Coordinates of C-alpha atoms in Angstrom, one line a residue:
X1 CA 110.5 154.0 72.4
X2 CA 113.2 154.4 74.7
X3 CA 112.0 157.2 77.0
X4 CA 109.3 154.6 77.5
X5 CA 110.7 151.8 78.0
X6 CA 113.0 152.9 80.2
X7 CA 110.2 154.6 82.0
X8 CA 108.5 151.5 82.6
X9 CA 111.8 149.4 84.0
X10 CA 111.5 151.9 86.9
X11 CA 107.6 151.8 87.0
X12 CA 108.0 147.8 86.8
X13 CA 110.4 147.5 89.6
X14 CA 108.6 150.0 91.8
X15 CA 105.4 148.0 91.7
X16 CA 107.2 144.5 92.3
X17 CA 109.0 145.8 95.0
X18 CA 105.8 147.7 96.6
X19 CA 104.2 144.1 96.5
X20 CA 107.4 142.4 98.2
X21 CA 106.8 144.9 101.2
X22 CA 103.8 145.0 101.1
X23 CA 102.5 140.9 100.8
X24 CA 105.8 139.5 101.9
X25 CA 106.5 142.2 104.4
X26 CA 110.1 142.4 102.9
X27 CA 111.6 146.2 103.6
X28 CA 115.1 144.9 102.1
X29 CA 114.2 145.2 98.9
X30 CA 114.7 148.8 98.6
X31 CA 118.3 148.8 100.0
X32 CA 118.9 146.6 97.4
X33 CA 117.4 148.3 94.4
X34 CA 119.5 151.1 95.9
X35 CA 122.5 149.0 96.0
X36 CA 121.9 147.6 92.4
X37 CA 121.6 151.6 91.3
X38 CA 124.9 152.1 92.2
X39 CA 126.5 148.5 91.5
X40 CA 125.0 149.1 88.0
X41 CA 126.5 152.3 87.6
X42 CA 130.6 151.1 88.5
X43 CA 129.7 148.4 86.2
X44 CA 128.8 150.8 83.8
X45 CA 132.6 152.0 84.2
X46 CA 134.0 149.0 83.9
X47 CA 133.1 148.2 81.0
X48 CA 134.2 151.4 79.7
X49 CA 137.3 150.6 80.1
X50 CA 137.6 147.5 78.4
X51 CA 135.7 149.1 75.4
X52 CA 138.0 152.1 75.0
X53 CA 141.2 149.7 74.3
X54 CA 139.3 147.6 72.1
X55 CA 137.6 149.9 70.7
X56 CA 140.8 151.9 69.5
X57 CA 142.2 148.8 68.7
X58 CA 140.1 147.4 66.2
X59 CA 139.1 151.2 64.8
X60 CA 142.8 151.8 64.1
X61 CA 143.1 149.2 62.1
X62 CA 140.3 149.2 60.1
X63 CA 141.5 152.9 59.5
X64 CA 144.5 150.7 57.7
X65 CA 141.5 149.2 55.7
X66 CA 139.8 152.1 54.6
X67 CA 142.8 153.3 53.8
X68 CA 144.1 150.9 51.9
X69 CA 140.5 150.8 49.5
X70 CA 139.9 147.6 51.0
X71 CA 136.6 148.3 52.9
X72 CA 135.4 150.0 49.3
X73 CA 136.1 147.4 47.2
X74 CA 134.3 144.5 49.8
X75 CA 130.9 147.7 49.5
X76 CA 131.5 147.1 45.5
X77 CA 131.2 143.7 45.7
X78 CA 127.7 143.8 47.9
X79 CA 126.2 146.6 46.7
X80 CA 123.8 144.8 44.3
X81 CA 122.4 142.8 47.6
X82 CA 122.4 146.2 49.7
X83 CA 120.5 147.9 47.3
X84 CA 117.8 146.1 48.1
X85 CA 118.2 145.3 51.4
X86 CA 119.8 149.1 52.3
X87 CA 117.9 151.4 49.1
X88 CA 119.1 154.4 51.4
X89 CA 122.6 153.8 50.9
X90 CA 124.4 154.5 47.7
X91 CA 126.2 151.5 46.2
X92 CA 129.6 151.3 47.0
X93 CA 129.5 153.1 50.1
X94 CA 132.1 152.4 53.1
X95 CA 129.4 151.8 55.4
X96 CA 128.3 148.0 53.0
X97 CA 132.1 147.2 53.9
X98 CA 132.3 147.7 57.2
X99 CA 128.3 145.6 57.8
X100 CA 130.0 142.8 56.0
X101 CA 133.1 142.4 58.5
X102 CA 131.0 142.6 61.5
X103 CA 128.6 140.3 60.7
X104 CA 131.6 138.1 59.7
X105 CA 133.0 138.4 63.0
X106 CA 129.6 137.8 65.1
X107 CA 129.2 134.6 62.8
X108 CA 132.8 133.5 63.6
X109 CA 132.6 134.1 67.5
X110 CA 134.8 137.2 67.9
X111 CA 133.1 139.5 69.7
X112 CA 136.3 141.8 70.6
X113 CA 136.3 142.6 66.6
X114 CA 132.6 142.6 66.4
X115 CA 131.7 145.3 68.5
X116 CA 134.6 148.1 67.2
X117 CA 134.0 147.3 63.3
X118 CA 130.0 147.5 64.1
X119 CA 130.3 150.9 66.0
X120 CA 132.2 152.2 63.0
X121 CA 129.5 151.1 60.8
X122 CA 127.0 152.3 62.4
X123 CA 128.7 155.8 62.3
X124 CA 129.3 155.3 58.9
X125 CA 125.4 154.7 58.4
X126 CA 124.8 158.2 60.4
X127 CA 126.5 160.3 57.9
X128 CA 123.2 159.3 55.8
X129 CA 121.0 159.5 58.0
X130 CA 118.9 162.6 57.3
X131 CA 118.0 162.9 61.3
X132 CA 120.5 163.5 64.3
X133 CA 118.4 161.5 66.8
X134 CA 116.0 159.0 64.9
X135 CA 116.9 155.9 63.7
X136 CA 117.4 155.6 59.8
X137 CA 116.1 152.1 58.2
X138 CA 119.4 150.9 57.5
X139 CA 120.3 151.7 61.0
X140 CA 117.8 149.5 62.2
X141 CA 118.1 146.4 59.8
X142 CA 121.8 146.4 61.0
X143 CA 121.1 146.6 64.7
X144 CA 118.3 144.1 64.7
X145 CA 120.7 141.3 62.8
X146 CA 123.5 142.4 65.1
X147 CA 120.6 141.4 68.4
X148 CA 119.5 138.4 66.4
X149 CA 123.3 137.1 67.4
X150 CA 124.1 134.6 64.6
X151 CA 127.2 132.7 65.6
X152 CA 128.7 129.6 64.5
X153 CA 131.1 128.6 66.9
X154 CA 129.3 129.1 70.6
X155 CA 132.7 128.2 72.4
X156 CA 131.9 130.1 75.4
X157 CA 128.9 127.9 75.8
X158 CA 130.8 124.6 75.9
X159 CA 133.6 125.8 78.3
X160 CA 130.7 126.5 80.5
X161 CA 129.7 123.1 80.3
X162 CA 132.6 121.5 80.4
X163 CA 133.4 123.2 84.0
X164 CA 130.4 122.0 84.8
X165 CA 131.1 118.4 84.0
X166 CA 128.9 117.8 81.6
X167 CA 130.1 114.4 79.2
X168 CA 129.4 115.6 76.2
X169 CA 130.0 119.6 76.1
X170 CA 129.1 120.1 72.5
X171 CA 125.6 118.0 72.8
X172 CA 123.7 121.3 72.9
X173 CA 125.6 122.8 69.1
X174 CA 123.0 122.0 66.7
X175 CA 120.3 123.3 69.2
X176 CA 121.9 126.0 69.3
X177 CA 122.5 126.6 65.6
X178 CA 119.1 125.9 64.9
X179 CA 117.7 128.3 67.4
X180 CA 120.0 130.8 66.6
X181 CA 119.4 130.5 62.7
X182 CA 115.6 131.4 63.8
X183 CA 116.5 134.2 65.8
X184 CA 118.4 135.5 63.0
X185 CA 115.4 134.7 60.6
X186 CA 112.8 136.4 62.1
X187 CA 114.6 139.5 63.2
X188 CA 115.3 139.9 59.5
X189 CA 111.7 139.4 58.3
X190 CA 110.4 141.3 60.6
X191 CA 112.2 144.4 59.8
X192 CA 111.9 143.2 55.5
X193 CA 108.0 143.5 56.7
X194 CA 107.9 146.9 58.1
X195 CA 109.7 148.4 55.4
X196 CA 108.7 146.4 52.7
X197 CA 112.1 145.3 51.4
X198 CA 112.7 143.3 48.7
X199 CA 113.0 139.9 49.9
X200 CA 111.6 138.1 47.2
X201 CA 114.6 139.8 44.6
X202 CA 116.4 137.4 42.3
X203 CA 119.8 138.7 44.0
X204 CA 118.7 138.5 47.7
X205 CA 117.5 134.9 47.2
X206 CA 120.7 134.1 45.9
X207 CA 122.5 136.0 48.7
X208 CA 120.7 134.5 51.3
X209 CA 120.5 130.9 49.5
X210 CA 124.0 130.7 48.8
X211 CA 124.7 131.9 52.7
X212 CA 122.6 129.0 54.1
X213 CA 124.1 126.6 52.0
X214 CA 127.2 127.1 52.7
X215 CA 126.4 127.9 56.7
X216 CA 124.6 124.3 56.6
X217 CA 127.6 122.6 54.5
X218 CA 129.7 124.0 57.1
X219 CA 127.3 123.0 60.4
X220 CA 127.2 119.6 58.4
X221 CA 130.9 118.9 59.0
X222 CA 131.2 120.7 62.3
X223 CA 128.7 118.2 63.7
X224 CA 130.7 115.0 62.6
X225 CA 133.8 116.2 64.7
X226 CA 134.9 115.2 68.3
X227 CA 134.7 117.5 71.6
X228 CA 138.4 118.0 71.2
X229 CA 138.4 118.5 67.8
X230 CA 135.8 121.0 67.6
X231 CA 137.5 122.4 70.4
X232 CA 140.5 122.4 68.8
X233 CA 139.5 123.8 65.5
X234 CA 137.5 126.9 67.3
X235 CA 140.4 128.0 68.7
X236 CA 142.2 127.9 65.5
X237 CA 139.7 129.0 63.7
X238 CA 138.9 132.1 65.5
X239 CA 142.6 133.1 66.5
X240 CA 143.5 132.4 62.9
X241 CA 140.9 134.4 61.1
X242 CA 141.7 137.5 63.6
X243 CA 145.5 137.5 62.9
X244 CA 145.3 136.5 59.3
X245 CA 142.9 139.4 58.9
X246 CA 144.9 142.2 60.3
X247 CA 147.8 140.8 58.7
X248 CA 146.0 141.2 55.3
X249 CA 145.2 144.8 56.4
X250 CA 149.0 146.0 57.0
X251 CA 150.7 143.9 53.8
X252 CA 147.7 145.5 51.0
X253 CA 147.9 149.0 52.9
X254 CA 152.0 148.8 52.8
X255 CA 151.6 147.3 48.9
X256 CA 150.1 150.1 48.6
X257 CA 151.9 153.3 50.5
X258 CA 149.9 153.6 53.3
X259 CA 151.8 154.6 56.6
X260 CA 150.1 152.3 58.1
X261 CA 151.2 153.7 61.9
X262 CA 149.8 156.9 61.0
X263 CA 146.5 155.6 60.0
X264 CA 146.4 153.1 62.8
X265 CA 146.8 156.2 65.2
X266 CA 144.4 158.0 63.6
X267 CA 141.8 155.8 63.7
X268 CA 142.4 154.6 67.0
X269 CA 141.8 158.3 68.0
X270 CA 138.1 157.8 66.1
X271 CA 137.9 155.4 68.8
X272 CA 138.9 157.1 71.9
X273 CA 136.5 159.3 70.3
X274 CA 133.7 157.0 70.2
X275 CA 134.0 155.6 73.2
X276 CA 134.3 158.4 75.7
X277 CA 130.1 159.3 74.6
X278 CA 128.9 155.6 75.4
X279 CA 129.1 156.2 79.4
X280 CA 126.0 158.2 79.8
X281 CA 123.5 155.3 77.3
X282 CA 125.4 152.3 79.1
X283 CA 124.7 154.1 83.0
X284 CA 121.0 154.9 82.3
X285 CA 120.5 151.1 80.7
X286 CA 122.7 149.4 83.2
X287 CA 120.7 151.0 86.1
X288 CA 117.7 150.1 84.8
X289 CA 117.8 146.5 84.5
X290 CA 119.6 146.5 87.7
X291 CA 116.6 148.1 89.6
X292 CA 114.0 145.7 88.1
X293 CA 115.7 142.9 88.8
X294 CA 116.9 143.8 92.3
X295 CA 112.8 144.5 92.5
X296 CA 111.9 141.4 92.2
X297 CA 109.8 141.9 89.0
X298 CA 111.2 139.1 86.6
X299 CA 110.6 136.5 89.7
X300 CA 107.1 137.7 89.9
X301 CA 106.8 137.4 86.1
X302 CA 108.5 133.5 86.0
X303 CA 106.1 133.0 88.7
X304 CA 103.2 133.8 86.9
X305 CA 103.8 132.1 83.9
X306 CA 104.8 128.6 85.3
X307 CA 101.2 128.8 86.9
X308 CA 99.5 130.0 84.0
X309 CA 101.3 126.7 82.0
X310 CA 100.3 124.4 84.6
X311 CA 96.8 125.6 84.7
X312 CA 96.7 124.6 81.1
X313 CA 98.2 121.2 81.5
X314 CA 101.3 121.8 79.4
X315 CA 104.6 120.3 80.2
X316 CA 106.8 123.2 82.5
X317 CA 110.3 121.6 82.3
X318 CA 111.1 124.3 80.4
X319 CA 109.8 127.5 82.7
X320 CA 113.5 126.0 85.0
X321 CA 115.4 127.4 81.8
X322 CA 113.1 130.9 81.3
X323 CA 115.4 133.0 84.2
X324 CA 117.9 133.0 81.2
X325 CA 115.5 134.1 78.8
X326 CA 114.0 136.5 81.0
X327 CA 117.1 138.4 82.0
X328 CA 118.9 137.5 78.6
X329 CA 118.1 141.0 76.9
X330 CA 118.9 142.9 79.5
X331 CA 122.7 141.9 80.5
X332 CA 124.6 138.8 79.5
X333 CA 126.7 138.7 82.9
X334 CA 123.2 138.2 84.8
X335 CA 121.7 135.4 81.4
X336 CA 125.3 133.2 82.2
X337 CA 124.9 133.3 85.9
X338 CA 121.3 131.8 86.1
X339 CA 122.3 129.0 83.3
X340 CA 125.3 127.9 85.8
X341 CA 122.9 128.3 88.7
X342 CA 120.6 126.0 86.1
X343 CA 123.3 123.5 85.7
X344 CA 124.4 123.5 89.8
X345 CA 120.7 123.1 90.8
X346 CA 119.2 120.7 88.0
X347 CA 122.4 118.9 86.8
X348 CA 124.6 120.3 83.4
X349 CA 122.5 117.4 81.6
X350 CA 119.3 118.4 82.9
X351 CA 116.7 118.8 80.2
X352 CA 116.5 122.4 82.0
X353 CA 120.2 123.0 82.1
X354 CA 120.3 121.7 78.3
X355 CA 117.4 124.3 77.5
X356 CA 119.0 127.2 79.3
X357 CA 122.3 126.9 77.6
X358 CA 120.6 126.7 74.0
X359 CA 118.9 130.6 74.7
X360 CA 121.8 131.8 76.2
X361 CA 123.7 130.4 72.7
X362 CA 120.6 131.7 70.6
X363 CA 120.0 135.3 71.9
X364 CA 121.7 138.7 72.4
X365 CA 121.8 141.5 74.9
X366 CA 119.0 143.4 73.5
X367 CA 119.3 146.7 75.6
X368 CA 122.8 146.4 75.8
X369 CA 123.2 146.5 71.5
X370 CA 120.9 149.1 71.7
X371 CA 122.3 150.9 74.4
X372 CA 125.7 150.9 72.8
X373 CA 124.9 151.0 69.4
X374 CA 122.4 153.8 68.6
X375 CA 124.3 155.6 72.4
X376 CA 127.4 155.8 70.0
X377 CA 126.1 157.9 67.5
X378 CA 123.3 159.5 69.6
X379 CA 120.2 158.2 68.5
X380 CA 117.4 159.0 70.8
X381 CA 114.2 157.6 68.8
X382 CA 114.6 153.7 68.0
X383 CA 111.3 153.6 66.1
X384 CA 111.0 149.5 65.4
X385 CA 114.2 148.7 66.2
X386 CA 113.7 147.5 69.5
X387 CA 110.3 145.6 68.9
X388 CA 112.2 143.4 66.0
X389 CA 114.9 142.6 68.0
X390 CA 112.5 141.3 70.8
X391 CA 110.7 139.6 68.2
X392 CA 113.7 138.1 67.2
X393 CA 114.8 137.3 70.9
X394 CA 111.3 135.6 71.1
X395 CA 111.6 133.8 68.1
X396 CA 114.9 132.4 69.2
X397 CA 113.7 131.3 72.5
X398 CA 110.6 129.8 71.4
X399 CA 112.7 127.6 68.8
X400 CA 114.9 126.8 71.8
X401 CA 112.5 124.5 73.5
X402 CA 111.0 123.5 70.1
X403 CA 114.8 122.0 69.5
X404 CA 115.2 121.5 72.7
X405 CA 112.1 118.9 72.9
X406 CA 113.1 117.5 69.7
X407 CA 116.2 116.7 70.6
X408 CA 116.4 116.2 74.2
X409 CA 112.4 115.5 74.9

């Protein structure tokens, strides 16, 4: 899936920018596709280097937890749910642990956690994976949710706002939670679908039932608070849960006579480890989506579609706000820009504006999860992965404006 894919970013941004030279006489366009190769690929560095420190980081301590039997005994716990939801991998296995507290730290907003404790599961995952280079099931159940991007607490999205002036910065949080809550939905049913998990099972039901009423309990009373007390409360909330976690880590692992520097240099060696083989994935993603859109090929694309919706007499407020949904699985960096540029040129208030903000709270980097995910652990063959987690940045998108209608019309 991959080889082609990535085939036909370069294919797509050779034909758009064929088009630009040739019907808008444009000979610029491949200097800049040029230019975006190599702008792609010391961006590819950069981030690089902020991984490798987090990544250590957050590896060496969850070394601590591992450890300490703390990551088995949160697998214990789940291992009736991830038998259904994971039959592959044996009850009680680290790799249940480690799912839990990423998924716990995407829902809580802290991506710096997130990204460390979900490469470690995911290598966790490989040591059962009967194939060095394809995708196993459970692989790709975890990477989809991971794409889906649940999160509770979309901060970053009402600091953007708020520089924007906007007079209420939290208007667009239910939208968001709504659309994100789909996104998360449908990613998981579509992968439940094509390998016929369980879904139906007394104990998923009440997994998943117990989840959402505690996630809407807890929406519920985040709705009801002020701007600067929902402000106020992220902050805490987020800072507090990190400390407080690691914190836990070092007093169960020293309770229990773990030298807890020696683990934490060891793992954070895991992650030096780790990091060092993500370059090659994030440079041949990166440069990709830098060619097609330096090409021209997602203007073409927005183009197209905002005359195909006016030819059928729909409403095409919301084609302002696609840019972000367009670009949005291929790099984040690019899916903020165009919702400030949304804000500047339509107003922060702007039905628009509102819209655009909403997907970019709703959705993930697609290619860039991939990319990272499966590049850490050297998976070559994503089978379905990559068509459920588009179906899942679809479904998020299209509930988006749905909300976004609803609440904003």
């Amino acid at each position: 899936m991959l080889n082609k894919l990535w085939l036909g970013f370069f294919i797509a941004a050779a034909a758009a920018a064929l088009a630009r030279w040739g019907i808008a006489h444009d000979p610029t366009v491949f200097q800049a596709m040029v230019a975006s190769l190599f702008a792609m690929a010391k961006l590819s560095v950069e981030v690089m280097v902020l991984l490798f420190g987090t990544i250590a980081l957050w590896l060496g301590f969850l070394k601590i937890a591992e450890q300490a039997g703390l990551v088995d005994a949160l697998a214990r716990i789940l291992g009736p749910l991830f038998a259904r939801l994971m039959p592959e991998v044996p009850r009680g296995h680290p790799a249940i642990g480690l799912i839990t507290l990423n998924f716990a730290a995407n829902v809580l907003g802290l991506d710096n956690a997130a990204t460390p404790i979900g490469l470690r599961a995911m290598k966790s995952l490989q040591t059962l994976n009967p194939s060095g280079t394809t995708a196993s099931n459970a692989q790709i159940l975890f990477l989809v949710l991971n794409a889906s991007s649940l999160t509770l607490l979309p901060v970053t999205i009402f600091m953007y706002r708020a520089q924007q002036g906007a007079a209420d910065p939290t208007l667009v949080f239910l939208p968001i939670l709504l659309a994100t809550s789909a996104s998360t939905l449908a990613g998981f049913l579509c992968v439940a679908a094509v390998q016929r998990l369980r879904v139906w099972d007394p104990v998923v039901l009440a997994w998943v039932g117990g989840t959402a009423l505690l996630l809407g309990g807890f929406m519920a009373f985040l709705s009801t608070l002020s701007v600067a007390a929902l402000g106020a409360l992220s902050s805490l909330l987020g800072n507090l849960t990190l400390f407080a976690l690691i914190l836990f880590f070092l007093v169960v692992a020293a309770i229990r006579k773990v030298p807890v520097y020696e683990s934490f240099i060891e793992g954070a060696k895991d992650g030096f480890d780790v990091a060092k083989g993500l370059l090659p994935y994030l440079v041949a993603m990166l440069c990709a989506i830098g060619v097609l859109r330096a090409s021209g090929a997602l203007d073409f694309a927005l183009d197209g579609l905002r005359l195909a919706i006016q030819w059928l007499g729909f409403d095409t407020r919301f084609v302002d706000a696609l840019p972000t949904a367009l670009v949005k699985p291929f790099s984040g960096s690019a899916a903020r820009a165009l919702m400030i540029e949304t804000m500047q040129n339509h107003g922060v208030d702007s039905f628009p504006a509102l819209l655009s903000a909403t997907i970019q709270g709703s959705t993930e980097t697609t290619f860039y999860v991939v990319a990272v995910y499966f590049g850490a652990v050297g998976i070559q063959r994503t089978r379905h992965a990559v068509g459920c987690a588009l179906l899942a940045d679809l479904a998020g998108v299209l509930a988006a404006i749905g909300v976004c209608y609803w609440f904003f019309g």
